[in-house]
PDB file of C-alpha atoms in Angstrom:
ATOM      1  CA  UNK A   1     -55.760 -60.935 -18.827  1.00 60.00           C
ATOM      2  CA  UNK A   2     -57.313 -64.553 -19.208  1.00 61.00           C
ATOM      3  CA  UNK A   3     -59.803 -65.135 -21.453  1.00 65.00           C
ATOM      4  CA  UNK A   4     -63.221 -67.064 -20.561  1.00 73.00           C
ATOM      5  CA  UNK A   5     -63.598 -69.920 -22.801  1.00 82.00           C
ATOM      6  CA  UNK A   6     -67.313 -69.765 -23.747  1.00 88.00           C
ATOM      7  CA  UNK A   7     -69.194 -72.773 -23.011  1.00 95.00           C
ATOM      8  CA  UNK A   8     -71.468 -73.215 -26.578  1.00 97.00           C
ATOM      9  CA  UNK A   9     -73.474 -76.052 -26.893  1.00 98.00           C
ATOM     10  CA  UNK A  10     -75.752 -77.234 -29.689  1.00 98.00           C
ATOM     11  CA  UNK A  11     -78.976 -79.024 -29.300  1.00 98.00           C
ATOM     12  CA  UNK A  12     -80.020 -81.017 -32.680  1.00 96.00           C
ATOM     13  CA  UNK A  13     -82.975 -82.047 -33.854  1.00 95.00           C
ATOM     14  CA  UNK A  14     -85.684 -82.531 -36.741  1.00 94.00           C
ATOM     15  CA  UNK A  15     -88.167 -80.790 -34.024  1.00 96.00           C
ATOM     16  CA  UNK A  16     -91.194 -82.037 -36.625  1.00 94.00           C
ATOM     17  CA  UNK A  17     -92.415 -80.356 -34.498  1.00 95.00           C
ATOM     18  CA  UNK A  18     -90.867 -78.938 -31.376  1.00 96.00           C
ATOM     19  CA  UNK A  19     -92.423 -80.432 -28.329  1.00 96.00           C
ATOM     20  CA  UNK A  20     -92.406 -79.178 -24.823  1.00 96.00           C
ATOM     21  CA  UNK A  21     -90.475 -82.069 -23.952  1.00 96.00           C
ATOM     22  CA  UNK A  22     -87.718 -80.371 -26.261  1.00 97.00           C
ATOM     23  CA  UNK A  23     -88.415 -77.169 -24.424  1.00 97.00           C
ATOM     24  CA  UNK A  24     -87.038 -78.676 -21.058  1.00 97.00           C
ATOM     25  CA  UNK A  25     -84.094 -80.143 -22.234  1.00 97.00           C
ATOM     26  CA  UNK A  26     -83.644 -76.306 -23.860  1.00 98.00           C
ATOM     27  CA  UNK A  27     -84.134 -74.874 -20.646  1.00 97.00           C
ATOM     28  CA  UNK A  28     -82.462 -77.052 -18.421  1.00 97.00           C
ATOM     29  CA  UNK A  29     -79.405 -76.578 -21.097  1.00 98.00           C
ATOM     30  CA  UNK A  30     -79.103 -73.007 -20.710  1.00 98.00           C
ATOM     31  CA  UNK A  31     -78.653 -73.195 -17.013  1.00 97.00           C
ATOM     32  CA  UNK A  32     -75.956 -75.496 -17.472  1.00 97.00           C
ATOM     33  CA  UNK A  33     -74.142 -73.637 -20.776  1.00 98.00           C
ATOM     34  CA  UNK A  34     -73.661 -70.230 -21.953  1.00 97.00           C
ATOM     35  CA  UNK A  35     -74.823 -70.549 -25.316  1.00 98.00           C
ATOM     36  CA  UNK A  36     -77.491 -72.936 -26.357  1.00 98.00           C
ATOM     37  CA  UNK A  37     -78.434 -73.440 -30.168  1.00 98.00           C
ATOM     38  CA  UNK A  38     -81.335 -74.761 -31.164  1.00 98.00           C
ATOM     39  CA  UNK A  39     -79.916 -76.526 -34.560  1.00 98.00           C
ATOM     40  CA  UNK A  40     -83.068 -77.634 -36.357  1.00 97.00           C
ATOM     41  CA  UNK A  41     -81.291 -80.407 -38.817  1.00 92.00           C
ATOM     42  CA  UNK A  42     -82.304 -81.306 -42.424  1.00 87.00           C
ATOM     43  CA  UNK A  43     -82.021 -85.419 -42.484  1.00 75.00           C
ATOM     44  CA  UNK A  44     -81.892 -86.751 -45.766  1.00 71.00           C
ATOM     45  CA  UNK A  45     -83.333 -89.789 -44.153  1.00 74.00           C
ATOM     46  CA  UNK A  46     -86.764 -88.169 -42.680  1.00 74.00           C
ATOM     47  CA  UNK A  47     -89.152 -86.858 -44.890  1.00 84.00           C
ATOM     48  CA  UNK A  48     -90.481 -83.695 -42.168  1.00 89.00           C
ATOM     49  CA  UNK A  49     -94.121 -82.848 -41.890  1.00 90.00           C
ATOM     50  CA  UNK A  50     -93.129 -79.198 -41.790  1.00 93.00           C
ATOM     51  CA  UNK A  51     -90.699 -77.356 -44.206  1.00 93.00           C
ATOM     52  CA  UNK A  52     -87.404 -76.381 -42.404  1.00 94.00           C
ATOM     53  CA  UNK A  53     -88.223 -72.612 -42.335  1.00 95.00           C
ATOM     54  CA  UNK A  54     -91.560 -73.346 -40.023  1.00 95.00           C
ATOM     55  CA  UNK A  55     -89.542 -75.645 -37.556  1.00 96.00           C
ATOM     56  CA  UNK A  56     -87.440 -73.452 -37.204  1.00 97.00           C
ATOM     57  CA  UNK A  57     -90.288 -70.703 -36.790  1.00 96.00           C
ATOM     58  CA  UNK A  58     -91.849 -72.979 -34.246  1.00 97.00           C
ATOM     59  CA  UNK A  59     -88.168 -73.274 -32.204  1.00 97.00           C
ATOM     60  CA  UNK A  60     -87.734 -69.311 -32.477  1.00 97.00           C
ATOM     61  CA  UNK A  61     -91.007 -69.124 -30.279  1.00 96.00           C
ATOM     62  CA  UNK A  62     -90.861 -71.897 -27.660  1.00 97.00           C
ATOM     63  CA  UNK A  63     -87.882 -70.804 -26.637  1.00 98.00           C
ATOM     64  CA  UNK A  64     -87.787 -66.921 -27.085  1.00 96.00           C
ATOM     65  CA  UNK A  65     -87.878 -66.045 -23.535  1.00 96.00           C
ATOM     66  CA  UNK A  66     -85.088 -68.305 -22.313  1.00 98.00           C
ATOM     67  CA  UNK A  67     -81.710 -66.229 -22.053  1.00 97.00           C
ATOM     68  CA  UNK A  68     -78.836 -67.411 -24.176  1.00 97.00           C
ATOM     69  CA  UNK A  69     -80.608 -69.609 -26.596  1.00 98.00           C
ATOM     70  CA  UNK A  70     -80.785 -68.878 -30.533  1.00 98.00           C
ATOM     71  CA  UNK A  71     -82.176 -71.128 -33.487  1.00 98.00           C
ATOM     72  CA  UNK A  72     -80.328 -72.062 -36.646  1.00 98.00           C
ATOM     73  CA  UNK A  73     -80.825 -74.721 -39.440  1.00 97.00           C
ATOM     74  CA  UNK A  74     -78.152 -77.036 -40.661  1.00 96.00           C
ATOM     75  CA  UNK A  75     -78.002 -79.636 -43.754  1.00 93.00           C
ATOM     76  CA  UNK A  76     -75.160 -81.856 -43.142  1.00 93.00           C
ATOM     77  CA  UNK A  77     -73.016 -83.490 -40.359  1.00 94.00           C
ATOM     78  CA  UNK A  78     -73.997 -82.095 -36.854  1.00 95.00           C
ATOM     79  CA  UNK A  79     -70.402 -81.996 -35.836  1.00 96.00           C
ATOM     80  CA  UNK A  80     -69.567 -80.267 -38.719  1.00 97.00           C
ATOM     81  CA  UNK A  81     -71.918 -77.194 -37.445  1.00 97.00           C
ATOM     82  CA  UNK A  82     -70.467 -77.681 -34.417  1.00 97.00           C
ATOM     83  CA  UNK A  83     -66.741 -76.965 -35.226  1.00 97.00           C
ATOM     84  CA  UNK A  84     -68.393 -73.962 -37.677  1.00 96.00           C
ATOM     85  CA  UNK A  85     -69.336 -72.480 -34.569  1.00 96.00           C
ATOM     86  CA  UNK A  86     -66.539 -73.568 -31.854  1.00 95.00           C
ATOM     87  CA  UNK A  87     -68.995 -75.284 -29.905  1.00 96.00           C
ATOM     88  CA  UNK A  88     -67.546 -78.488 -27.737  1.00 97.00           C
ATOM     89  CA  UNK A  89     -71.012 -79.711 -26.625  1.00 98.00           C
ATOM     90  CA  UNK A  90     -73.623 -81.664 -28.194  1.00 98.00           C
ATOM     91  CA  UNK A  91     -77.097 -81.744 -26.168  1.00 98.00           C
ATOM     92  CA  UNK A  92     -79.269 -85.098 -26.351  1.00 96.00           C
ATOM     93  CA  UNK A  93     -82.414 -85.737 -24.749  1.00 94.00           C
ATOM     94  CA  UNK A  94     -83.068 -89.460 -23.294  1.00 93.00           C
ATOM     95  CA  UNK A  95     -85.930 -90.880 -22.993  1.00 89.00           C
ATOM     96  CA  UNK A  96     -85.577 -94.291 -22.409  1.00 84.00           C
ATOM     97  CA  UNK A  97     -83.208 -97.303 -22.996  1.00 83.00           C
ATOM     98  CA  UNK A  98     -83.794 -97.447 -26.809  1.00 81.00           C
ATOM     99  CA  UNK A  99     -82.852 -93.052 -26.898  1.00 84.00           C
ATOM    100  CA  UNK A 100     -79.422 -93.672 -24.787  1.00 89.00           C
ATOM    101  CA  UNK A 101     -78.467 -97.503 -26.942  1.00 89.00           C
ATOM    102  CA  UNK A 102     -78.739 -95.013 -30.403  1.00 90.00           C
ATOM    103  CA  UNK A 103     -77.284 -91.616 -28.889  1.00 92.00           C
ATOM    104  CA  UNK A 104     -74.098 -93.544 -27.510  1.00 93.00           C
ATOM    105  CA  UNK A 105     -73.478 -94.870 -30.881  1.00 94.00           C
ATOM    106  CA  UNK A 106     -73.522 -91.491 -32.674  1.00 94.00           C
ATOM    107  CA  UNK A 107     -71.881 -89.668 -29.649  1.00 96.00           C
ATOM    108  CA  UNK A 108     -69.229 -91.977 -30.126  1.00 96.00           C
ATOM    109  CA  UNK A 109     -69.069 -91.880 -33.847  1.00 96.00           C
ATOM    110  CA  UNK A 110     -69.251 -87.278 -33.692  1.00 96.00           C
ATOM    111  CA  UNK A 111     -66.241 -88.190 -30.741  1.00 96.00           C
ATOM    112  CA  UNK A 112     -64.071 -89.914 -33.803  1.00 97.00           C
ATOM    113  CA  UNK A 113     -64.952 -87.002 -36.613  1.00 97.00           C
ATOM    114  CA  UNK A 114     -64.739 -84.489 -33.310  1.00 97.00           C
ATOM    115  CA  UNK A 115     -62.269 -85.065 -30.825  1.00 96.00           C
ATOM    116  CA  UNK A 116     -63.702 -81.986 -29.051  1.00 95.00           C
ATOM    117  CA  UNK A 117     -67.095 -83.119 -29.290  1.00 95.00           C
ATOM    118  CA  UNK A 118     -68.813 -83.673 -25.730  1.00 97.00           C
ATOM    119  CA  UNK A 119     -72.214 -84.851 -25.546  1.00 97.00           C
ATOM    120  CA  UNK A 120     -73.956 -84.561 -22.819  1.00 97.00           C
ATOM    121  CA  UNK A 121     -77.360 -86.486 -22.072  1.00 96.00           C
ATOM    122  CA  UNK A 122     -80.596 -85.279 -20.360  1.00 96.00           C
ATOM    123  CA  UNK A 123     -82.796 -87.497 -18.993  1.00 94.00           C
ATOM    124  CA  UNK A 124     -86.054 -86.376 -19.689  1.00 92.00           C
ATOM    125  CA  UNK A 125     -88.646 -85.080 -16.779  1.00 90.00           C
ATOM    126  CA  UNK A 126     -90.831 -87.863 -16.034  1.00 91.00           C
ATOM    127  CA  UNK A 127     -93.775 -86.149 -17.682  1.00 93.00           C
ATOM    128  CA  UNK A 128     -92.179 -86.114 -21.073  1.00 92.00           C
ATOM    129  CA  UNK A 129     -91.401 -89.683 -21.426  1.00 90.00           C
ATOM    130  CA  UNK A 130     -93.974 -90.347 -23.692  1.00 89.00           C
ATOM    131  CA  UNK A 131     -93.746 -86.961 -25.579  1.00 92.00           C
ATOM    132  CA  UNK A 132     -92.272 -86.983 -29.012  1.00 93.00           C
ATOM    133  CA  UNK A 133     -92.552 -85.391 -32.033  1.00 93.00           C
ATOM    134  CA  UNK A 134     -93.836 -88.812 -33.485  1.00 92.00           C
ATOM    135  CA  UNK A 135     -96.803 -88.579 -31.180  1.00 94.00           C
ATOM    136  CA  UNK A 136     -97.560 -85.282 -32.266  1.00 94.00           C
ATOM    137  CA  UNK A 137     -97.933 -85.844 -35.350  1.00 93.00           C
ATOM    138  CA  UNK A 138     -99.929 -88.701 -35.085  1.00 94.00           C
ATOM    139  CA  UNK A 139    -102.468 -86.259 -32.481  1.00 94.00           C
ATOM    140  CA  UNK A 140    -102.457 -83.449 -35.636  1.00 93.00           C
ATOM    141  CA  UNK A 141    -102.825 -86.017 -38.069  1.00 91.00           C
ATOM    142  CA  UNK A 142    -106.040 -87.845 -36.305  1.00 93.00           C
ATOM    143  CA  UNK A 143    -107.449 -84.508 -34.993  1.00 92.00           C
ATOM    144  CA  UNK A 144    -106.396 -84.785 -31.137  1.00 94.00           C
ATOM    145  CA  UNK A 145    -105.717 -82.037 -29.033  1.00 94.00           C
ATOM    146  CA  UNK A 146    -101.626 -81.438 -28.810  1.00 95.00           C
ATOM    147  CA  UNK A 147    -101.894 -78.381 -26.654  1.00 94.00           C
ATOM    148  CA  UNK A 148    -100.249 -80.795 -23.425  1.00 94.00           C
ATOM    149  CA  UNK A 149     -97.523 -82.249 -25.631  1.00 96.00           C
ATOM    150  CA  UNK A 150     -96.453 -78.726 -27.788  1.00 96.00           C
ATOM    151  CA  UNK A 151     -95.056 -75.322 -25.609  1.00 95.00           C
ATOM    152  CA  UNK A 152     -98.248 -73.463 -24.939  1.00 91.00           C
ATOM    153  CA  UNK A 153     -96.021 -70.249 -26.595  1.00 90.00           C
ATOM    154  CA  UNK A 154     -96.094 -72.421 -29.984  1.00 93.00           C
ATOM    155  CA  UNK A 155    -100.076 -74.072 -29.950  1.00 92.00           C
ATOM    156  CA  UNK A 156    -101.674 -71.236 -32.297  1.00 91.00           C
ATOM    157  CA  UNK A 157     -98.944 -71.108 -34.500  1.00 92.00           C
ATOM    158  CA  UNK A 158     -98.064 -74.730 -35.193  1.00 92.00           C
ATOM    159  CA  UNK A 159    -102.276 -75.667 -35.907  1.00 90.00           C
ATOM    160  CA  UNK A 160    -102.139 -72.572 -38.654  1.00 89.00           C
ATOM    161  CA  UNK A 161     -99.191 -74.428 -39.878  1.00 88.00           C
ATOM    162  CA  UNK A 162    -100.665 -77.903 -39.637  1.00 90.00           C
ATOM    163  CA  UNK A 163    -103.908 -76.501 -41.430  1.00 85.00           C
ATOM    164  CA  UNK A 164    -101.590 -75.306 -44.384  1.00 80.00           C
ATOM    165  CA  UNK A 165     -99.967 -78.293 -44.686  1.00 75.00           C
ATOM    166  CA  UNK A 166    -103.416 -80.350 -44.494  1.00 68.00           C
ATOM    167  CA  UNK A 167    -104.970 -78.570 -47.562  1.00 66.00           C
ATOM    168  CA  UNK A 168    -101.515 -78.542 -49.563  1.00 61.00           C
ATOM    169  CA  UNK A 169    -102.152 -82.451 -49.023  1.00 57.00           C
TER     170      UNK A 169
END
């Protein structure tokens, strides 16, 4: 009897925070894998708005309802994760030029520590070209309503966490 080889992909990302331009690329991911993580990464070279634990809150909900898809957190090389979990695919979004320039450089350098390492690129829907985590924070930050940028699943829950992190400033 042949086994099925189980198609597990990982989507990484700071998510600071998750946007719903992050929950597309999610969804349209699951239809194309079996398993989707949700890999919430610790970068040494950001300095996140939100502590790990509430991105990774924030993930859990946005994408809750979408078959298939779980949420972890990771400090360290993404391909690293990836071979900890037998996963051959590496989800990017792509926004724009700038997005696919970077994400071919770093697919090609995870293809050299990762020979097994796929990435595959989603172009993002035309109405989350200018959504970004960057822009959200910049919204919270100047008191702008998010609630068209952010999954409507997430809104209540990431400005109680904003407020938090606004009076621990």
């Amino acid at each position: 009897m042949e086994t099925k080889m189980i198609r597990r992909a990982v989507f990484a990302g700071s998510f600071d925070p998750f946007t719903a331009g992050h929950l597309d690329i999610v969804r349209r991911a699951a239809e194309l894998f079996d398993e989707v993580i949700v890999l919430v990464a610790e970068n040494s070279a950001k300095r996140p708005l939100f502590k790990t634990a509430v991105r990774v809150r924030l993930a859990k909900l946005a994408v809750k309802d979408i078959p298939g898809v779980t949420v972890d957190s990771f400090e360290g090389l993404t391909v690293n994760y990836l071979k900890r979990k037998s996963a051959h695919y590496l989800v990017r979004g792509i926004r724009g030029g700038a997005d696919l320039e970077w994400e071919r450089d770093v697919a090609w350098t995870n293809r050299k520590l990762y020979p097994e390492c796929e990435t595959v690129f989603l172009a993002a829907g035309e109405e989350y070209l200018a959504v970004s985590s960057t822009v959200v924070r910049e919204l919270l930050k100047n008191g702008a309503d998010v609630s068209s940028f952010v999954p409507a699943g997430i809104l209540e829950t990431l400005l109680n966490e904003w407020s938090s992190v606004k009076c621990s400033e």
